[in-house]
Amino acid sequence: MKRIAVAGFLHESNTFQTRPTDRSAFAAQTLVFGDAWLNEWRQAHHEVAGFFDVLEEHGVHAAPIFLGWATPGGPVADAWFEEVANYLTQRLGSGVYDGCLLALHGAMVTPRWPDADAELLRRIRRAVGRDFPLAVTFDLHGNLPSTLPELCSMVVAYRTNPHVDQRQCGQRAARLLLRQLRGEVHPFAAISKPPVIISLARQDTSEPPLRPFFEDLHRLEQQPTVLAVSFLLGFPYADVPHMGPAFLAVTDGDRALAEKIVADLSARLWEHREALQADLPDASQAVRQALAAQRTPVILVDFGDNVGGGSAADGTVLLAELLRQGASESVVCLYDPQAVQECERAGLGATVHLRVGGKTDQLHGEPVAVTGQVRRLHHGTYEELEARHGGLRVQRMGPTALLELPQRNWLVLTSLRHPPFSLGQLTCLGLEPRRLRIIVVKGAIAWKAAYLPIAGTVIGVDTPGVTPARVTRLHYRHVPPLYPLQSP
Ligand SMILES: [Zn+2]
């Protein structure tokens, strides 16, 4: 019986975020050597669960060897990257596996390795040899270098943003790996990188201009020699030489076809370069619009503090503006472990005077002075059973406090940075999202899977921070000429 190693080492690294992501940041979320992660992840809407779906269906022995996932944040510490890379190369190079299914993000950066995912694959390739079947899945936000196709035998990326197709992505990769193992196909991969940045505000795959591209990926795969076509949107918050979108086509040995597919798609994307940029109102305009909106809840999208893009999660620009303009029945979530401790010390029902948020850096607003009552203290772990962005079943925000401010405004204070991927972050505290007037989500697109079904009005906000909607707000040093930074 064939033995397939299954592993995942996933991180989206924001190089504008100064706090590094070390071993402890993985340990706070998911970090398991061996197979003890299966209980939590086997039923998750994640690509690793998709791997197991197909391997089990085909009676192939699946050997889980490692899973590491941390909330997007600053670059991954080199020492921790080395530890994982050494472990994976040793295990995979041991000769006991016939192939490997590996889940990567594609936008991992360490101080030493701007292309950490590719560096990991280079090392694995050296350990296992050129012909070892190695199928890799990537997040839609991977920044892939042009050398990527040489490093793995099969590449498949998610196709939706919000990412609700992760499990299917894993299934596709596993099916293709099995075909390669049976000798049915001999994959050839081509890559093309269009010289444009896609603003996060334009990265909804269900809307134009991106939607027709994703519809075409399915159409292209109908050709008999085409195995997989992927469109990675890129992650603009990494100042690395290979930052930007990529098209990848894997064919059954048809080099000319693979190269033509990616070249055509790249040329088409370039035609849309202006429509791929964002123009959003600032915080003061956006809050005014929110207060005047008839259809509630109003979702105010805090682009500059996009936690799922690695930001501080304690940005106060919208909180300060909501309080200044006299909002009521709003909710804002902030990462502030110090404030949580103060609430815990004060106890349930107590009135506290706090300075919240704005503590990580100088880019996301000042701490805001608030007075409120502690309404809930919670351990901060909850479950999400639906397919939601990120594919996590168990969500961890760390010890959490719910504070009620005057005019029924609410503050959710968390001890871990927590992205708005699930309504559970509010409902586990007893808040009813539908009954609120204004909900601030610290994100770009990912929040939509959970919050769009209950939204009355959506207003994207051009807030400052390390994840701005307008990439021209950032100072890049290492990227090549890319529109709109410079015309190539
Ligand atoms: Zn992503």
Short mmCIF file of C-alpha atoms and ligand atoms in Angstrom, two decimals:
data_model
loop_
_atom_site.label_atom_id
_atom_site.label_comp_id
_atom_site.label_asym_id
_atom_site.label_seq_id
_atom_site.Cartn_x
_atom_site.Cartn_y
_atom_site.Cartn_z
CA MET A 1 0.00 0.00 0.00
CA LYS A 2 1.21 3.51 -0.85
CA ARG A 3 2.15 5.78 2.03
CA ILE A 4 1.57 9.50 1.59
CA ALA A 5 2.98 12.03 4.06
CA VAL A 6 0.61 14.89 4.92
CA ALA A 7 1.86 18.17 6.36
CA GLY A 8 1.03 21.85 6.55
CA PHE A 9 3.16 24.87 7.50
CA LEU A 10 1.15 27.98 6.85
CA HIS A 11 1.85 31.63 7.44
CA GLU A 12 1.04 34.90 5.71
CA SER A 13 3.82 37.29 6.70
CA ASN A 14 3.30 41.05 6.64
CA THR A 15 6.74 42.66 6.34
CA PHE A 16 5.40 46.07 7.42
CA GLN A 17 4.41 44.59 10.78
CA THR A 18 7.32 44.91 13.20
CA ARG A 19 6.33 42.16 15.66
CA PRO A 20 7.86 38.87 14.47
CA THR A 21 5.92 35.59 14.39
CA ASP A 22 7.81 33.08 16.50
CA ARG A 23 7.22 29.56 17.73
CA SER A 24 4.90 30.79 20.48
CA ALA A 25 2.56 32.44 17.94
CA PHE A 26 2.14 29.03 16.26
CA ALA A 27 1.79 27.31 19.64
CA ALA A 28 -1.05 29.73 20.53
CA GLN A 29 -2.96 28.49 17.45
CA THR A 30 -1.87 25.15 15.94
CA LEU A 31 1.55 23.54 16.28
CA VAL A 32 1.74 19.75 16.30
CA PHE A 33 4.60 17.43 15.33
CA GLY A 34 3.28 13.98 14.43
CA ASP A 35 -0.42 13.18 14.01
CA ALA A 36 -2.13 14.66 17.08
CA TRP A 37 -3.71 17.45 15.01
CA LEU A 38 -6.12 15.14 13.25
CA ASN A 39 -8.92 15.31 15.84
CA GLU A 40 -9.23 19.04 15.43
CA TRP A 41 -8.55 19.30 11.71
CA ARG A 42 -10.03 16.19 10.10
CA GLN A 43 -13.51 17.77 10.02
CA ALA A 44 -12.34 21.33 9.30
CA HIS A 45 -13.13 23.12 6.03
CA HIS A 46 -9.43 23.16 5.30
CA GLU A 47 -7.20 21.71 2.58
CA VAL A 48 -5.61 19.21 4.96
CA ALA A 49 -9.06 17.67 5.57
CA GLY A 50 -9.49 17.54 1.77
CA PHE A 51 -6.23 15.56 1.51
CA PHE A 52 -7.59 12.93 3.90
CA ASP A 53 -11.00 12.80 2.17
CA VAL A 54 -9.40 11.59 -1.06
CA LEU A 55 -6.62 9.41 0.39
CA GLU A 56 -9.13 7.53 2.57
CA GLU A 57 -11.58 7.19 -0.32
CA HIS A 58 -8.84 5.53 -2.38
CA GLY A 59 -7.56 3.34 0.44
CA VAL A 60 -4.18 5.06 0.48
CA HIS A 61 -2.28 5.21 3.77
CA ALA A 62 -2.14 8.85 4.92
CA ALA A 63 0.65 9.70 7.37
CA PRO A 64 0.14 13.06 9.11
CA ILE A 65 3.56 14.36 10.14
CA PHE A 66 3.21 18.06 11.01
CA LEU A 67 0.81 20.98 11.13
CA GLY A 68 1.72 24.56 12.00
CA TRP A 69 -0.64 27.52 11.58
CA ALA A 70 -0.35 30.97 13.10
CA THR A 71 -2.45 34.10 12.68
CA PRO A 72 -1.02 36.28 9.88
CA GLY A 73 1.53 38.70 11.35
CA GLY A 74 5.12 39.87 11.11
CA PRO A 75 7.83 37.75 9.44
CA VAL A 76 8.41 34.25 10.83
CA ALA A 77 11.47 33.96 13.09
CA ASP A 78 14.41 32.31 11.30
CA ALA A 79 15.20 29.90 14.13
CA TRP A 80 11.65 28.57 14.12
CA PHE A 81 11.60 28.25 10.33
CA GLU A 82 14.86 26.26 10.51
CA GLU A 83 13.43 23.93 13.13
CA VAL A 84 10.38 23.10 11.00
CA ALA A 85 12.37 22.89 7.75
CA ASN A 86 14.88 20.48 9.34
CA TYR A 87 12.14 18.31 10.74
CA LEU A 88 10.20 18.13 7.46
CA THR A 89 13.27 17.43 5.30
CA GLN A 90 14.37 14.65 7.67
CA ARG A 91 10.96 13.02 7.77
CA LEU A 92 10.30 13.31 4.04
CA GLY A 93 13.85 12.27 3.16
CA SER A 94 13.61 9.12 5.29
CA GLY A 95 12.54 7.01 2.31
CA VAL A 96 9.35 5.65 3.89
CA TYR A 97 6.90 7.75 1.85
CA ASP A 98 5.79 7.38 -1.75
CA GLY A 99 4.67 10.99 -2.02
CA CYS A 100 3.66 14.07 -0.03
CA LEU A 101 0.70 16.42 0.18
CA LEU A 102 1.87 19.71 1.62
CA ALA A 103 -0.31 22.71 2.54
CA LEU A 104 1.59 26.00 2.35
CA HIS A 105 0.34 29.57 2.34
CA GLY A 106 2.78 30.98 -0.21
CA ALA A 107 3.40 34.33 1.49
CA MET A 108 5.69 33.23 4.30
CA VAL A 109 8.70 35.49 4.82
CA THR A 110 11.55 35.20 7.32
CA PRO A 111 14.24 37.86 7.84
CA ARG A 112 16.67 35.60 5.96
CA TRP A 113 14.31 34.11 3.36
CA PRO A 114 11.95 36.49 1.54
CA ASP A 115 10.62 33.41 -0.31
CA ALA A 116 10.42 31.08 2.69
CA ASP A 117 7.87 28.70 1.12
CA ALA A 118 10.12 28.23 -1.92
CA GLU A 119 13.16 27.81 0.33
CA LEU A 120 11.35 25.07 2.24
CA LEU A 121 10.47 23.35 -1.05
CA ARG A 122 14.09 23.66 -2.29
CA ARG A 123 15.28 21.86 0.83
CA ILE A 124 12.60 19.20 0.62
CA ARG A 125 13.40 18.66 -3.06
CA ARG A 126 17.09 18.20 -2.20
CA ALA A 127 16.16 15.62 0.44
CA VAL A 128 13.65 13.60 -1.60
CA GLY A 129 15.08 13.86 -5.12
CA ARG A 130 13.75 15.29 -8.35
CA ASP A 131 11.12 12.66 -9.11
CA PHE A 132 9.41 12.38 -5.72
CA PRO A 133 5.68 13.19 -6.14
CA LEU A 134 5.11 16.37 -4.14
CA ALA A 135 1.76 18.14 -4.47
CA VAL A 136 1.47 21.54 -2.85
CA THR A 137 -1.59 23.67 -2.14
CA PHE A 138 -1.38 27.43 -1.77
CA ASP A 139 -3.60 30.12 -0.35
CA LEU A 140 -5.03 32.51 -2.93
CA HIS A 141 -2.76 35.19 -1.40
CA GLY A 142 0.54 33.44 -2.01
CA ASN A 143 3.33 35.50 -3.60
CA LEU A 144 5.01 32.85 -5.72
CA PRO A 145 8.47 33.25 -7.26
CA SER A 146 8.98 32.33 -10.92
CA THR A 147 11.11 29.35 -9.86
CA LEU A 148 8.17 27.70 -8.07
CA PRO A 149 7.20 25.19 -10.80
CA GLU A 150 10.61 23.48 -10.60
CA LEU A 151 10.12 22.74 -6.92
CA CYS A 152 6.93 20.71 -6.80
CA SER A 153 5.23 18.26 -9.11
CA MET A 154 1.70 19.54 -8.66
CA VAL A 155 0.38 22.96 -7.61
CA VAL A 156 -3.20 23.89 -6.78
CA ALA A 157 -4.46 27.12 -5.16
CA TYR A 158 -7.78 28.11 -3.58
CA ARG A 159 -10.27 29.70 -5.95
CA THR A 160 -12.47 31.81 -3.75
CA ASN A 161 -11.99 34.88 -1.63
CA PRO A 162 -13.35 34.64 1.05
CA HIS A 163 -11.67 31.22 1.07
CA VAL A 164 -14.59 28.84 1.42
CA ASP A 165 -13.25 26.23 -1.03
CA GLN A 166 -10.17 25.15 0.91
CA ARG A 167 -11.32 21.60 1.47
CA GLN A 168 -12.10 21.17 -2.25
CA CYS A 169 -8.67 22.58 -3.07
CA GLY A 170 -7.07 19.87 -0.93
CA GLN A 171 -9.21 17.22 -2.62
CA ARG A 172 -8.14 18.39 -6.09
CA ALA A 173 -4.47 18.27 -5.12
CA ALA A 174 -4.82 14.78 -3.65
CA ARG A 175 -6.60 13.43 -6.73
CA LEU A 176 -3.90 14.83 -9.00
CA LEU A 177 -1.15 13.38 -6.80
CA LEU A 178 -2.77 9.94 -7.00
CA ARG A 179 -2.94 10.19 -10.79
CA GLN A 180 0.76 11.02 -10.86
CA LEU A 181 1.54 8.11 -8.52
CA ARG A 182 -0.31 5.74 -10.84
CA GLY A 183 1.80 7.00 -13.73
CA GLU A 184 -1.26 8.34 -15.58
CA VAL A 185 0.08 11.88 -15.93
CA HIS A 186 3.44 13.62 -16.21
CA PRO A 187 2.87 17.14 -14.98
CA PHE A 188 4.52 20.22 -16.43
CA ALA A 189 3.87 23.57 -14.73
CA ALA A 190 4.23 27.09 -16.12
CA ILE A 191 3.96 30.38 -14.22
CA SER A 192 3.37 33.96 -15.26
CA LYS A 193 3.46 37.03 -13.06
CA PRO A 194 1.53 40.05 -14.36
CA PRO A 195 3.21 43.33 -13.23
CA VAL A 196 0.25 44.69 -11.28
CA ILE A 197 -0.88 44.85 -7.66
CA ILE A 198 -4.50 43.91 -6.92
CA SER A 199 -5.83 46.04 -4.06
CA LEU A 200 -7.36 43.91 -1.31
CA ALA A 201 -10.54 45.95 -1.82
CA ARG A 202 -10.85 44.44 -5.31
CA GLN A 203 -10.07 40.86 -4.32
CA ASP A 204 -13.62 39.55 -4.04
CA THR A 205 -13.67 36.62 -6.47
CA SER A 206 -17.47 36.76 -6.82
CA GLU A 207 -17.35 40.28 -8.29
CA PRO A 208 -15.91 41.80 -11.45
CA PRO A 209 -13.22 42.27 -12.58
CA LEU A 210 -11.95 39.01 -11.03
CA ARG A 211 -15.02 36.81 -11.34
CA PRO A 212 -14.67 36.09 -15.11
CA PHE A 213 -11.08 34.97 -14.56
CA PHE A 214 -12.10 32.36 -12.03
CA GLU A 215 -14.93 31.18 -14.27
CA ASP A 216 -12.36 30.72 -17.03
CA LEU A 217 -10.10 28.56 -14.88
CA HIS A 218 -12.83 25.91 -14.85
CA ARG A 219 -13.32 26.26 -18.61
CA LEU A 220 -9.57 25.89 -19.28
CA GLU A 221 -9.43 22.73 -17.18
CA GLN A 222 -11.96 21.08 -19.47
CA GLN A 223 -9.17 20.56 -22.02
CA PRO A 224 -7.98 16.94 -21.78
CA THR A 225 -4.28 17.70 -21.21
CA VAL A 226 -4.86 20.50 -18.68
CA LEU A 227 -4.59 19.26 -15.09
CA ALA A 228 -4.91 22.46 -13.03
CA VAL A 229 -4.99 26.20 -13.63
CA SER A 230 -4.61 28.56 -10.69
CA PHE A 231 -4.79 32.32 -10.19
CA LEU A 232 -3.09 33.60 -7.06
CA LEU A 233 -4.06 37.18 -6.28
CA GLY A 234 -0.87 37.93 -4.36
CA PHE A 235 -0.33 39.52 -0.96
CA PRO A 236 0.59 43.21 -1.31
CA TYR A 237 1.74 43.60 2.29
CA ALA A 238 5.06 41.83 1.75
CA ASP A 239 7.94 43.92 0.47
CA VAL A 240 9.66 41.06 -1.39
CA PRO A 241 11.00 40.78 -4.96
CA HIS A 242 8.38 38.21 -6.02
CA MET A 243 5.36 40.07 -4.56
CA GLY A 244 2.27 40.09 -6.78
CA PRO A 245 -0.26 37.89 -8.51
CA ALA A 246 0.57 34.75 -10.46
CA PHE A 247 -1.09 32.44 -12.93
CA LEU A 248 -0.07 28.79 -12.83
CA ALA A 249 -0.99 26.11 -15.34
CA VAL A 250 -0.16 22.43 -14.93
CA THR A 251 -0.58 20.27 -18.03
CA ASP A 252 0.10 16.64 -18.78
CA GLY A 253 3.48 17.27 -20.34
CA ASP A 254 2.23 19.95 -22.74
CA ARG A 255 4.71 22.74 -22.21
CA ALA A 256 3.51 25.00 -25.03
CA LEU A 257 -0.10 24.86 -23.84
CA ALA A 258 0.82 25.57 -20.20
CA GLU A 259 2.90 28.58 -21.24
CA LYS A 260 0.21 29.93 -23.55
CA ILE A 261 -2.50 29.67 -20.89
CA VAL A 262 -0.59 31.69 -18.31
CA ALA A 263 0.66 34.28 -20.82
CA ASP A 264 -2.88 34.92 -22.12
CA LEU A 265 -4.33 35.25 -18.63
CA SER A 266 -1.57 37.66 -17.59
CA ALA A 267 -2.13 39.87 -20.61
CA ARG A 268 -5.85 39.97 -19.84
CA LEU A 269 -5.31 40.92 -16.20
CA TRP A 270 -3.07 43.80 -17.25
CA GLU A 271 -5.98 45.27 -19.23
CA HIS A 272 -7.91 45.57 -15.94
CA ARG A 273 -5.10 47.21 -13.96
CA GLU A 274 -7.03 50.41 -13.14
CA ALA A 275 -10.16 48.54 -12.06
CA LEU A 276 -7.97 46.53 -9.65
CA GLN A 277 -7.23 49.62 -7.50
CA ALA A 278 -9.30 51.03 -4.65
CA ASP A 279 -10.87 54.37 -3.83
CA LEU A 280 -12.58 54.37 -0.43
CA PRO A 281 -13.86 57.05 1.98
CA ASP A 282 -11.81 58.01 5.03
CA ALA A 283 -12.93 57.23 8.61
CA SER A 284 -14.82 60.46 9.18
CA GLN A 285 -16.81 60.24 5.92
CA ALA A 286 -17.45 56.54 6.40
CA VAL A 287 -18.83 56.92 9.95
CA ARG A 288 -21.08 59.76 8.76
CA GLN A 289 -22.41 57.47 6.03
CA ALA A 290 -22.87 54.66 8.54
CA LEU A 291 -24.88 56.85 10.93
CA ALA A 292 -27.16 57.94 8.07
CA ALA A 293 -27.65 54.44 6.64
CA GLN A 294 -31.20 53.05 6.75
CA ARG A 295 -30.30 49.39 6.41
CA THR A 296 -28.55 47.93 9.41
CA PRO A 297 -26.32 46.47 10.61
CA VAL A 298 -23.80 48.63 8.80
CA ILE A 299 -20.49 46.83 8.34
CA LEU A 300 -17.58 49.28 8.52
CA VAL A 301 -14.57 47.56 6.96
CA ASP A 302 -11.33 48.65 8.64
CA PHE A 303 -8.95 47.97 5.75
CA GLY A 304 -5.85 49.47 7.38
CA ASP A 305 -6.12 47.12 10.37
CA ASN A 306 -6.84 43.87 8.53
CA VAL A 307 -5.99 41.21 11.12
CA GLY A 308 -6.14 38.42 8.54
CA GLY A 309 -3.50 40.40 6.62
CA GLY A 310 -1.15 40.53 9.60
CA SER A 311 -2.02 43.90 11.12
CA ALA A 312 -1.89 45.01 14.75
CA ALA A 313 -5.58 44.28 15.51
CA ASP A 314 -5.63 47.16 17.98
CA GLY A 315 -6.27 50.01 15.53
CA THR A 316 -8.49 52.66 17.10
CA VAL A 317 -9.22 55.00 14.18
CA LEU A 318 -12.81 53.82 13.70
CA LEU A 319 -13.54 53.44 17.43
CA ALA A 320 -12.41 57.02 18.06
CA GLU A 321 -14.48 58.30 15.14
CA LEU A 322 -17.61 56.38 16.20
CA LEU A 323 -17.39 57.84 19.72
CA ARG A 324 -16.65 61.34 18.37
CA GLN A 325 -19.71 61.27 16.10
CA GLY A 326 -22.00 59.91 18.83
CA ALA A 327 -22.66 56.41 17.47
CA SER A 328 -24.85 53.96 19.37
CA GLU A 329 -25.27 50.17 19.31
CA SER A 330 -21.91 49.62 17.63
CA VAL A 331 -19.29 46.97 18.26
CA VAL A 332 -15.52 47.10 17.82
CA CYS A 333 -13.11 44.21 18.54
CA LEU A 334 -9.62 45.11 19.73
CA TYR A 335 -6.55 43.11 20.63
CA ASP A 336 -5.56 44.38 24.06
CA PRO A 337 -4.38 41.72 26.54
CA GLN A 338 -3.55 44.40 29.12
CA ALA A 339 -7.10 45.76 29.05
CA VAL A 340 -8.49 42.22 29.33
CA GLN A 341 -6.46 41.71 32.50
CA GLU A 342 -7.74 44.96 33.94
CA CYS A 343 -11.32 43.83 33.25
CA GLU A 344 -10.60 40.46 34.88
CA ARG A 345 -9.16 42.17 37.96
CA ALA A 346 -12.18 44.49 38.20
CA GLY A 347 -14.60 41.58 37.78
CA LEU A 348 -17.97 41.04 36.17
CA GLY A 349 -20.31 44.03 36.45
CA ALA A 350 -17.58 46.44 37.53
CA THR A 351 -17.13 49.86 35.95
CA VAL A 352 -13.65 50.35 34.49
CA HIS A 353 -11.74 53.29 33.07
CA LEU A 354 -9.33 52.08 30.40
CA ARG A 355 -7.10 53.28 27.63
CA VAL A 356 -7.69 50.71 24.91
CA GLY A 357 -5.90 49.79 21.69
CA GLY A 358 -3.24 51.69 19.75
CA LYS A 359 -0.45 50.01 21.72
CA THR A 360 1.33 47.93 19.06
CA ASP A 361 2.68 50.73 16.87
CA GLN A 362 2.18 54.34 15.79
CA LEU A 363 0.35 53.41 12.58
CA HIS A 364 -3.14 52.45 13.74
CA GLY A 365 -4.30 55.36 15.91
CA GLU A 366 -3.78 56.37 19.55
CA PRO A 367 -5.09 54.53 22.63
CA VAL A 368 -8.68 55.65 23.34
CA ALA A 369 -9.92 56.47 26.86
CA VAL A 370 -13.19 54.66 27.60
CA THR A 371 -15.42 54.05 30.61
CA GLY A 372 -17.64 51.00 30.59
CA GLN A 373 -19.02 48.02 32.45
CA VAL A 374 -17.58 44.53 32.24
CA ARG A 375 -20.47 42.45 30.90
CA ARG A 376 -18.74 39.19 30.09
CA LEU A 377 -15.45 37.41 30.73
CA HIS A 378 -14.79 34.48 28.40
CA HIS A 379 -11.97 31.98 27.75
CA GLY A 380 -12.07 33.03 24.09
CA THR A 381 -12.21 29.63 22.38
CA TYR A 382 -15.23 28.76 20.26
CA GLU A 383 -16.10 26.51 17.34
CA GLU A 384 -17.16 27.43 13.81
CA LEU A 385 -18.82 24.57 11.95
CA GLU A 386 -19.57 26.31 8.63
CA ALA A 387 -17.10 26.79 5.77
CA ARG A 388 -15.47 30.10 6.63
CA HIS A 389 -12.37 31.92 5.46
CA GLY A 390 -9.23 30.25 6.83
CA GLY A 391 -10.94 26.89 7.31
CA LEU A 392 -10.42 26.85 11.07
CA ARG A 393 -12.92 24.88 13.13
CA VAL A 394 -11.60 25.85 16.55
CA GLN A 395 -11.18 29.62 16.85
CA ARG A 396 -8.93 31.01 19.54
CA MET A 397 -9.01 34.65 20.60
CA GLY A 398 -7.51 34.11 24.06
CA PRO A 399 -9.13 35.34 27.28
CA THR A 400 -11.68 37.93 26.22
CA ALA A 401 -13.71 40.67 27.90
CA LEU A 402 -16.92 42.28 26.69
CA LEU A 403 -17.25 45.89 27.77
CA GLU A 404 -20.44 47.94 27.50
CA LEU A 405 -19.79 51.63 26.79
CA PRO A 406 -22.41 54.41 27.01
CA GLN A 407 -25.19 54.36 24.36
CA ARG A 408 -25.00 50.59 24.07
CA ASN A 409 -21.71 50.64 22.22
CA TRP A 410 -19.72 47.45 22.79
CA LEU A 411 -16.03 46.68 22.93
CA VAL A 412 -14.71 43.15 22.55
CA LEU A 413 -11.20 43.00 24.03
CA THR A 414 -9.12 39.93 23.14
CA SER A 415 -5.77 38.55 24.30
CA LEU A 416 -4.80 37.13 20.90
CA ARG A 417 -5.11 39.00 17.61
CA HIS A 418 -8.32 37.66 16.15
CA PRO A 419 -9.63 38.15 12.59
CA PRO A 420 -13.37 38.51 11.86
CA PHE A 421 -13.84 35.15 10.18
CA SER A 422 -16.78 33.95 12.29
CA LEU A 423 -19.87 35.49 13.91
CA GLY A 424 -18.82 33.32 16.85
CA GLN A 425 -16.49 36.09 18.00
CA LEU A 426 -19.62 38.08 18.93
CA THR A 427 -22.22 35.38 19.57
CA CYS A 428 -20.03 33.46 22.05
CA LEU A 429 -20.20 36.61 24.19
CA GLY A 430 -23.97 36.84 23.97
CA LEU A 431 -24.06 39.66 21.37
CA GLU A 432 -26.61 39.36 18.58
CA PRO A 433 -24.94 40.73 15.44
CA ARG A 434 -28.24 41.28 13.59
CA ARG A 435 -29.50 43.62 16.30
CA LEU A 436 -26.47 45.91 16.27
CA ARG A 437 -26.46 49.13 14.24
CA ILE A 438 -22.75 49.22 13.34
CA ILE A 439 -20.20 46.41 13.27
CA VAL A 440 -16.54 47.22 12.65
CA VAL A 441 -14.71 44.35 10.96
CA LYS A 442 -10.93 44.51 10.83
CA GLY A 443 -10.43 42.96 7.44
CA ALA A 444 -10.85 43.35 3.69
CA ILE A 445 -12.85 40.51 2.07
CA ALA A 446 -12.45 37.47 4.34
CA TRP A 447 -15.11 38.66 6.82
CA LYS A 448 -17.80 38.41 4.13
CA ALA A 449 -18.33 34.66 4.44
CA ALA A 450 -19.56 35.14 8.00
CA TYR A 451 -20.92 38.70 8.07
CA LEU A 452 -22.34 39.44 4.61
CA PRO A 453 -25.46 37.27 5.15
CA ILE A 454 -26.50 39.52 8.05
CA ALA A 455 -25.25 42.87 6.64
CA GLY A 456 -27.65 45.69 5.78
CA THR A 457 -25.02 48.09 4.41
CA VAL A 458 -21.31 47.67 3.73
CA ILE A 459 -18.87 50.59 3.79
CA GLY A 460 -15.17 50.00 3.09
CA VAL A 461 -12.94 52.50 4.89
CA ASP A 462 -9.53 53.77 3.83
CA THR A 463 -8.01 53.60 7.32
CA PRO A 464 -4.25 53.85 7.90
CA GLY A 465 -2.07 50.91 8.95
CA VAL A 466 0.07 48.08 7.62
CA THR A 467 -2.73 46.71 5.39
CA PRO A 468 -4.09 49.76 3.53
CA ALA A 469 -6.58 49.42 0.67
CA ARG A 470 -4.41 51.88 -1.24
CA VAL A 471 -1.01 50.24 -1.63
CA THR A 472 0.58 53.59 -2.55
CA ARG A 473 0.40 54.37 1.20
CA LEU A 474 3.21 51.85 1.79
CA HIS A 475 6.94 52.40 1.20
CA TYR A 476 8.33 49.47 -0.74
CA ARG A 477 12.05 48.89 -1.23
CA HIS A 478 12.29 45.42 -2.76
CA VAL A 479 9.43 45.00 -5.21
CA PRO A 480 10.04 45.30 -8.97
CA PRO A 481 8.09 47.91 -10.99
CA LEU A 482 4.42 47.04 -10.48
CA TYR A 483 1.34 49.07 -11.36
CA PRO A 484 0.22 51.34 -9.59
CA LEU A 485 3.54 51.88 -7.73
CA GLN A 486 5.36 52.39 -11.01
CA SER A 487 4.35 51.44 -14.49
CA PRO A 488 6.58 48.57 -15.61
ZN ZN B 1 -5.71 34.21 1.78
#
